[in-house]
CSV table of C-alpha atoms and ligand atoms in Angstrom, one decimal:
chain,number,residue,atom,x,y,z
A,1,MET,CA,102.3,76.6,-149.1
A,2,LEU,CA,103.1,74.0,-146.5
A,3,THR,CA,101.4,75.4,-143.5
A,4,PRO,CA,100.9,74.3,-139.8
A,5,PHE,CA,97.8,72.0,-139.3
A,6,LYS,CA,97.0,74.0,-136.1
A,7,GLU,CA,97.0,77.2,-138.0
A,8,ILE,CA,94.6,75.8,-140.8
A,9,VAL,CA,92.3,74.3,-138.4
A,10,GLU,CA,92.1,77.2,-135.9
A,11,ASP,CA,91.4,79.6,-138.8
A,12,ALA,CA,88.4,77.3,-139.7
A,13,TYR,CA,87.3,77.1,-136.1
A,14,SER,CA,87.3,80.9,-135.6
A,15,ARG,CA,85.7,81.6,-139.1
A,16,HIS,CA,83.0,78.8,-138.7
A,17,TYR,CA,83.9,76.6,-141.7
A,18,ALA,CA,85.5,73.3,-142.0
A,19,VAL,CA,88.6,72.3,-143.9
A,20,GLY,CA,88.5,69.1,-145.8
A,21,ALA,CA,91.1,66.4,-145.0
A,22,PHE,CA,91.2,64.3,-148.0
A,23,ASN,CA,92.8,60.6,-147.9
A,24,CYS,CA,95.0,60.5,-150.9
A,25,LEU,CA,96.4,57.2,-152.0
A,26,SER,CA,97.8,58.1,-155.4
A,27,LEU,CA,99.5,60.9,-157.2
A,28,GLU,CA,96.3,61.6,-159.1
A,29,ASN,CA,94.4,62.0,-155.7
A,30,VAL,CA,97.0,64.5,-154.5
A,31,LEU,CA,97.1,66.4,-157.9
A,32,GLY,CA,93.2,66.5,-158.1
A,33,ALA,CA,93.0,67.8,-154.4
A,34,VAL,CA,95.5,70.5,-154.8
A,35,ASP,CA,94.1,71.5,-158.1
A,36,ALA,CA,90.6,71.8,-156.6
A,37,ALA,CA,92.0,73.8,-153.5
A,38,GLU,CA,93.8,76.2,-155.8
A,39,GLN,CA,90.8,76.8,-158.2
A,40,LEU,CA,88.5,77.3,-155.0
A,41,HIS,CA,91.0,79.3,-153.0
A,42,SER,CA,90.5,76.9,-150.2
A,43,PRO,CA,92.9,75.6,-147.5
A,44,LEU,CA,93.4,71.8,-147.6
A,45,ILE,CA,94.6,68.9,-145.5
A,46,LEU,CA,96.4,65.9,-147.5
A,47,GLN,CA,96.3,62.8,-145.4
A,48,LEU,CA,97.1,59.2,-145.4
A,49,ALA,CA,95.9,56.6,-142.8
A,50,GLU,CA,98.1,53.8,-141.5
A,51,VAL,CA,95.7,51.2,-142.9
A,52,GLN,CA,96.2,52.6,-146.4
A,53,PHE,CA,100.1,52.2,-146.1
A,54,PRO,CA,99.9,48.8,-147.9
A,55,TYR,CA,98.6,50.5,-151.0
A,56,ALA,CA,100.4,53.9,-150.6
A,57,PRO,CA,103.6,53.5,-148.5
A,58,MET,CA,104.1,56.4,-146.1
A,59,GLU,CA,107.8,56.8,-147.0
A,60,LEU,CA,106.9,57.1,-150.7
A,61,MET,CA,103.8,59.2,-150.3
A,62,ALA,CA,105.5,61.6,-147.9
A,63,PRO,CA,107.7,63.4,-150.3
A,64,VAL,CA,104.8,63.6,-152.9
A,65,PHE,CA,102.6,65.2,-150.2
A,66,LEU,CA,105.2,67.5,-149.0
A,67,LYS,CA,106.3,68.8,-152.5
A,68,ALA,CA,102.8,69.3,-153.5
A,69,ALA,CA,102.0,71.3,-150.4
A,70,LYS,CA,105.1,73.4,-150.7
A,71,ALA,CA,104.2,74.3,-154.4
A,72,ALA,CA,100.6,75.0,-153.8
A,73,LYS,CA,99.3,78.6,-153.9
A,74,VAL,CA,97.0,77.8,-150.8
A,75,PRO,CA,97.7,76.6,-147.3
A,76,VAL,CA,98.2,72.9,-147.1
A,77,ALA,CA,98.9,70.6,-144.1
A,78,VAL,CA,100.3,67.1,-144.4
A,79,HIS,CA,98.6,64.9,-141.8
A,80,LEU,CA,99.0,61.2,-140.6
A,81,ASP,CA,95.5,59.8,-140.3
A,82,HIS,CA,94.8,57.1,-137.7
A,83,GLY,CA,98.2,56.4,-136.5
A,84,GLN,CA,97.8,53.2,-134.6
A,85,SER,CA,101.0,53.3,-132.5
A,86,VAL,CA,103.3,55.9,-131.0
A,87,GLU,CA,106.1,54.4,-133.2
A,88,THR,CA,103.9,55.1,-136.4
A,89,CYS,CA,103.5,58.6,-135.3
A,90,ILE,CA,107.2,59.0,-134.8
A,91,LYS,CA,108.0,57.6,-138.3
A,92,ALA,CA,105.5,60.0,-139.8
A,93,ILE,CA,107.2,63.0,-138.0
A,94,LYS,CA,110.5,61.8,-139.3
A,95,ALA,CA,109.1,61.5,-142.8
A,96,GLY,CA,108.0,65.3,-142.6
A,97,PHE,CA,104.3,65.1,-141.8
A,98,ASN,CA,103.4,68.3,-140.0
A,99,SER,CA,100.6,66.7,-138.0
A,100,VAL,CA,99.8,63.3,-136.8
A,101,MET,CA,96.6,61.7,-135.4
A,102,TYR,CA,97.1,59.1,-132.8
A,103,ASP,CA,94.0,56.9,-132.7
A,104,GLY,CA,93.7,55.4,-129.2
A,105,ALA,CA,89.8,55.4,-129.3
A,106,SER,CA,89.6,51.6,-128.9
A,107,LEU,CA,91.7,51.8,-125.8
A,108,PRO,CA,90.3,52.2,-122.2
A,109,PHE,CA,90.1,56.0,-121.4
A,110,GLU,CA,93.2,56.2,-119.1
A,111,LYS,CA,95.3,54.4,-121.6
A,112,ASN,CA,94.1,56.6,-124.5
A,113,VAL,CA,95.0,59.6,-122.3
A,114,TYR,CA,98.4,58.2,-121.6
A,115,GLU,CA,99.3,57.3,-125.1
A,116,SER,CA,97.7,60.3,-126.8
A,117,GLY,CA,99.4,62.7,-124.3
A,118,LEU,CA,102.8,61.0,-125.0
A,119,VAL,CA,102.4,61.5,-128.8
A,120,ALA,CA,101.5,65.1,-128.2
A,121,ARG,CA,104.6,65.6,-126.0
A,122,LEU,CA,106.8,64.0,-128.6
A,123,ALA,CA,105.2,65.6,-131.6
A,124,HIS,CA,105.1,69.1,-130.0
A,125,ALA,CA,108.9,68.9,-129.2
A,126,CYS,CA,109.3,68.5,-133.0
A,127,GLY,CA,107.0,71.3,-133.9
A,128,VAL,CA,104.3,68.9,-135.1
A,129,ASP,CA,100.6,69.3,-134.3
A,130,VAL,CA,98.4,66.4,-132.9
A,131,GLU,CA,94.7,65.1,-133.4
A,132,ALA,CA,93.5,62.3,-131.2
A,133,GLU,CA,90.1,60.5,-130.9
A,134,LEU,CA,87.6,59.9,-128.0
A,135,GLY,CA,84.5,57.8,-128.4
A,136,LYS,CA,84.2,55.2,-131.0
A,137,VAL,CA,83.5,56.1,-134.6
A,138,GLY,CA,83.8,52.6,-136.0
A,139,ASP,CA,83.1,51.9,-139.6
A,140,THR,CA,79.9,51.2,-141.5
A,141,GLY,CA,80.3,47.3,-140.9
A,142,PHE,CA,80.5,48.1,-137.1
A,143,GLY,CA,78.1,47.0,-134.5
A,144,SER,CA,74.6,46.1,-135.8
A,145,GLY,CA,75.6,46.9,-139.3
A,146,GLU,CA,72.9,49.6,-139.3
A,147,THR,CA,73.6,53.3,-139.9
A,148,GLY,CA,72.4,54.2,-136.4
A,149,VAL,CA,74.8,53.6,-133.4
A,150,SER,CA,74.0,53.2,-129.7
A,151,ALA,CA,74.8,56.2,-127.4
A,152,ASP,CA,77.5,54.4,-125.6
A,153,VAL,CA,79.9,54.9,-128.4
A,154,PHE,CA,79.4,58.6,-128.4
A,155,THR,CA,82.1,60.9,-127.0
A,156,ASP,CA,81.3,61.6,-123.4
A,157,VAL,CA,81.4,65.4,-122.6
A,158,ALA,CA,83.1,65.1,-119.2
A,159,GLU,CA,85.7,62.8,-120.4
A,160,ALA,CA,86.4,65.0,-123.5
A,161,VAL,CA,87.2,67.8,-121.1
A,162,ARG,CA,89.6,65.8,-119.1
A,163,PHE,CA,91.1,64.2,-122.2
A,164,VAL,CA,92.0,67.5,-123.8
A,165,GLU,CA,93.3,69.0,-120.6
A,166,GLU,CA,95.5,66.0,-119.9
A,167,THR,CA,96.8,65.3,-123.4
A,168,GLU,CA,97.1,68.8,-124.7
A,169,VAL,CA,96.2,67.7,-128.2
A,170,ASP,CA,95.5,70.4,-130.8
A,171,ALA,CA,92.3,68.8,-132.1
A,172,LEU,CA,89.8,66.3,-131.0
A,173,ALA,CA,87.9,63.7,-133.1
A,174,VAL,CA,84.5,63.0,-131.8
A,175,ALA,CA,82.0,60.2,-132.1
A,176,ILE,CA,78.4,61.5,-132.6
A,177,GLY,CA,77.0,58.9,-134.8
A,178,ASN,CA,79.4,59.1,-137.7
A,179,LYS,CA,81.1,56.0,-139.2
A,180,HIS,CA,83.7,55.4,-141.7
A,181,GLY,CA,82.9,53.9,-145.0
A,182,ARG,CA,79.7,53.7,-147.2
A,183,TYR,CA,76.6,54.4,-145.4
A,184,THR,CA,73.6,52.3,-146.4
A,185,SER,CA,71.3,55.4,-145.5
A,186,THR,CA,72.0,59.0,-144.6
A,187,PRO,CA,73.2,59.1,-141.0
A,188,HIS,CA,71.5,61.4,-138.4
A,189,LEU,CA,74.4,62.9,-136.3
A,190,ASN,CA,73.8,63.8,-132.6
A,191,ILE,CA,74.2,67.5,-133.0
A,192,ASN,CA,73.2,68.2,-129.4
A,193,ARG,CA,76.1,66.0,-128.1
A,194,LEU,CA,78.4,67.9,-130.5
A,195,ARG,CA,77.2,71.3,-129.1
A,196,GLU,CA,77.8,70.2,-125.5
A,197,ILE,CA,81.4,69.0,-126.4
A,198,ASN,CA,82.1,72.2,-128.3
A,199,SER,CA,80.9,74.4,-125.3
A,200,ALA,CA,83.1,72.4,-122.8
A,201,VAL,CA,86.3,71.8,-124.8
A,202,PRO,CA,88.6,74.6,-126.0
A,203,VAL,CA,90.0,72.9,-129.2
A,204,PRO,CA,88.7,72.6,-132.7
A,205,LEU,CA,86.7,69.2,-133.3
A,206,VAL,CA,87.1,66.8,-136.1
A,207,LEU,CA,84.4,64.7,-137.9
A,208,HIS,CA,85.6,61.4,-139.3
A,209,GLY,CA,83.7,59.4,-141.8
A,210,GLY,CA,82.5,62.5,-143.8
A,211,SER,CA,81.4,60.5,-146.9
A,212,GLY,CA,77.7,60.3,-147.3
A,213,THR,CA,76.8,62.8,-144.5
A,214,GLY,CA,73.7,64.8,-145.3
A,215,ASP,CA,74.2,68.6,-146.2
A,216,ASP,CA,72.1,69.7,-143.2
A,217,ASP,CA,74.2,67.6,-140.7
A,218,PHE,CA,77.4,69.0,-142.4
A,219,LYS,CA,76.2,72.6,-141.9
A,220,ALA,CA,75.1,71.9,-138.3
A,221,CYS,CA,78.5,70.4,-137.6
A,222,ILE,CA,80.4,73.4,-138.9
A,223,ARG,CA,78.3,75.8,-136.9
A,224,SER,CA,79.1,73.6,-133.8
A,225,GLY,CA,82.8,73.4,-133.6
A,226,ILE,CA,83.6,70.9,-136.4
A,227,SER,CA,86.6,72.5,-138.1
A,228,LYS,CA,88.2,69.5,-140.0
A,229,ILE,CA,86.1,66.9,-141.9
A,230,ASN,CA,87.7,63.7,-143.1
A,231,VAL,CA,86.7,62.4,-146.6
A,232,ALA,CA,88.0,59.2,-148.1
A,233,THR,CA,85.2,56.8,-149.4
A,234,ALA,CA,83.5,59.6,-151.5
A,235,ILE,CA,86.8,60.1,-153.5
A,236,GLN,CA,87.3,56.4,-154.0
A,237,MET,CA,83.6,55.9,-155.2
A,238,ALA,CA,83.8,59.0,-157.5
A,239,VAL,CA,87.0,57.6,-159.1
A,240,THR,CA,85.7,54.1,-159.4
A,241,SER,CA,82.5,55.2,-161.0
A,242,GLU,CA,84.4,57.5,-163.5
A,243,ILE,CA,86.7,54.6,-164.4
A,244,GLU,CA,83.7,52.4,-164.9
A,245,SER,CA,82.0,54.8,-167.4
A,246,TYR,CA,85.4,55.5,-169.2
A,247,ILE,CA,85.8,51.7,-169.8
A,248,ALA,CA,82.2,51.2,-170.8
A,249,LEU,CA,82.1,54.2,-173.1
A,250,SER,CA,85.6,54.2,-174.7
A,251,GLY,CA,86.3,51.8,-177.5
A,252,MET,CA,90.0,51.9,-177.0
A,253,HIS,CA,91.0,52.5,-173.4
A,254,ASP,CA,94.5,53.7,-172.5
A,255,TYR,CA,96.3,54.1,-169.2
A,256,ILE,CA,97.3,57.7,-169.6
A,257,THR,CA,93.6,58.8,-170.3
A,258,MET,CA,92.5,56.7,-167.4
A,259,LYS,CA,95.0,58.6,-165.1
A,260,LYS,CA,93.5,62.0,-166.4
A,261,HIS,CA,90.0,60.7,-165.6
A,262,ILE,CA,91.1,59.6,-162.1
A,263,LEU,CA,92.7,63.1,-161.5
A,264,THR,CA,89.5,65.0,-162.6
A,265,ALA,CA,87.2,62.7,-160.6
A,266,SER,CA,89.4,63.2,-157.5
A,267,GLY,CA,89.5,66.9,-158.0
A,268,ASN,CA,85.7,67.1,-158.6
A,269,ALA,CA,84.9,65.1,-155.5
A,270,VAL,CA,87.2,67.3,-153.3
A,271,ALA,CA,85.8,70.5,-154.8
A,272,ALA,CA,82.2,69.6,-154.1
A,273,HIS,CA,83.2,68.9,-150.5
A,274,MET,CA,85.1,72.2,-150.2
A,275,GLU,CA,82.0,74.1,-151.4
A,276,LEU,CA,79.9,72.2,-148.9
A,277,PHE,CA,82.3,72.8,-146.0
A,278,GLU,CA,82.4,76.5,-146.8
A,279,SER,CA,86.1,76.5,-147.1
A,280,ALA,CA,86.0,77.8,-150.7
A,281,GLY,CA,87.3,81.4,-150.8
A,282,LYS,CA,88.9,81.2,-147.3
A,283,ALA,CA,92.6,81.0,-148.5
B,1,13P,P1,85.0,58.1,-145.0
B,1,13P,O1,85.8,57.0,-145.9
B,1,13P,O2,83.8,57.7,-144.5
B,1,13P,O3,84.9,59.4,-145.8
B,1,13P,O4,86.0,58.4,-143.7
B,1,13P,C1,87.3,59.0,-143.9
B,1,13P,C2,87.9,59.2,-142.6
B,1,13P,O5,87.2,59.6,-141.6
B,1,13P,C3,89.4,59.0,-142.6
B,1,13P,O6,89.8,59.1,-141.3
């Protein structure tokens, strides 16, 4: 059932698990994710990032996400990931997304507060929940190109307090050494900084760049306020490797069978993360 983002994330926050937010770029990704959620009785967030619109246009994906969410037997939120402008967030709200992320992390602090607060006021007036980001998550090609990041990109605790107070966002994405994309080695997240942010800030926290994080760090995160974990690359890698084996092993490949493989690989990747995030059995 289509369920408010805030309801899903706050349940995770109060019961100390994390809900997986999976970037879905195709019908197979959506069907696989919903199937995994239903099998495991887990809540789910279906999301699409603005950088993914060229491959999965928002206006076409929104009805697919919404119909799948409404038909699902478990709570599902439909979320815009990394909205890059206020205008994109408004378009997503008009398309029916029940939560939006405005990503002002690369802006100076005051500008990020202003823009994120504006999105929160507009979205809340429409009954839509909001996530924003403070600190620089970056991607695995970011900075030195190494897995480690310098402390000046981490979310600052005092800034996080002011940011949440002034913007009134419903969830805050933090930078604690996490990055988007394929890590070259397992990252070591700054769990101490996460704990400090969690004790100071009253809203659920979000971990971006979930793919490739070690199990221990995942567990430490969900014990320290992380209530939503974003996963994109792991699904894409699972699907790609499944297609590679299908093509290598099958003498006669056909498109419909390939679609079935994509659906199954997407579902398996989502299910594995749901188990890890301890959201299985929570719906
Ligand atoms: P990964 O691609 O590293 O899983 O990151 C996903 C993400 O954070 C989307 O916002």
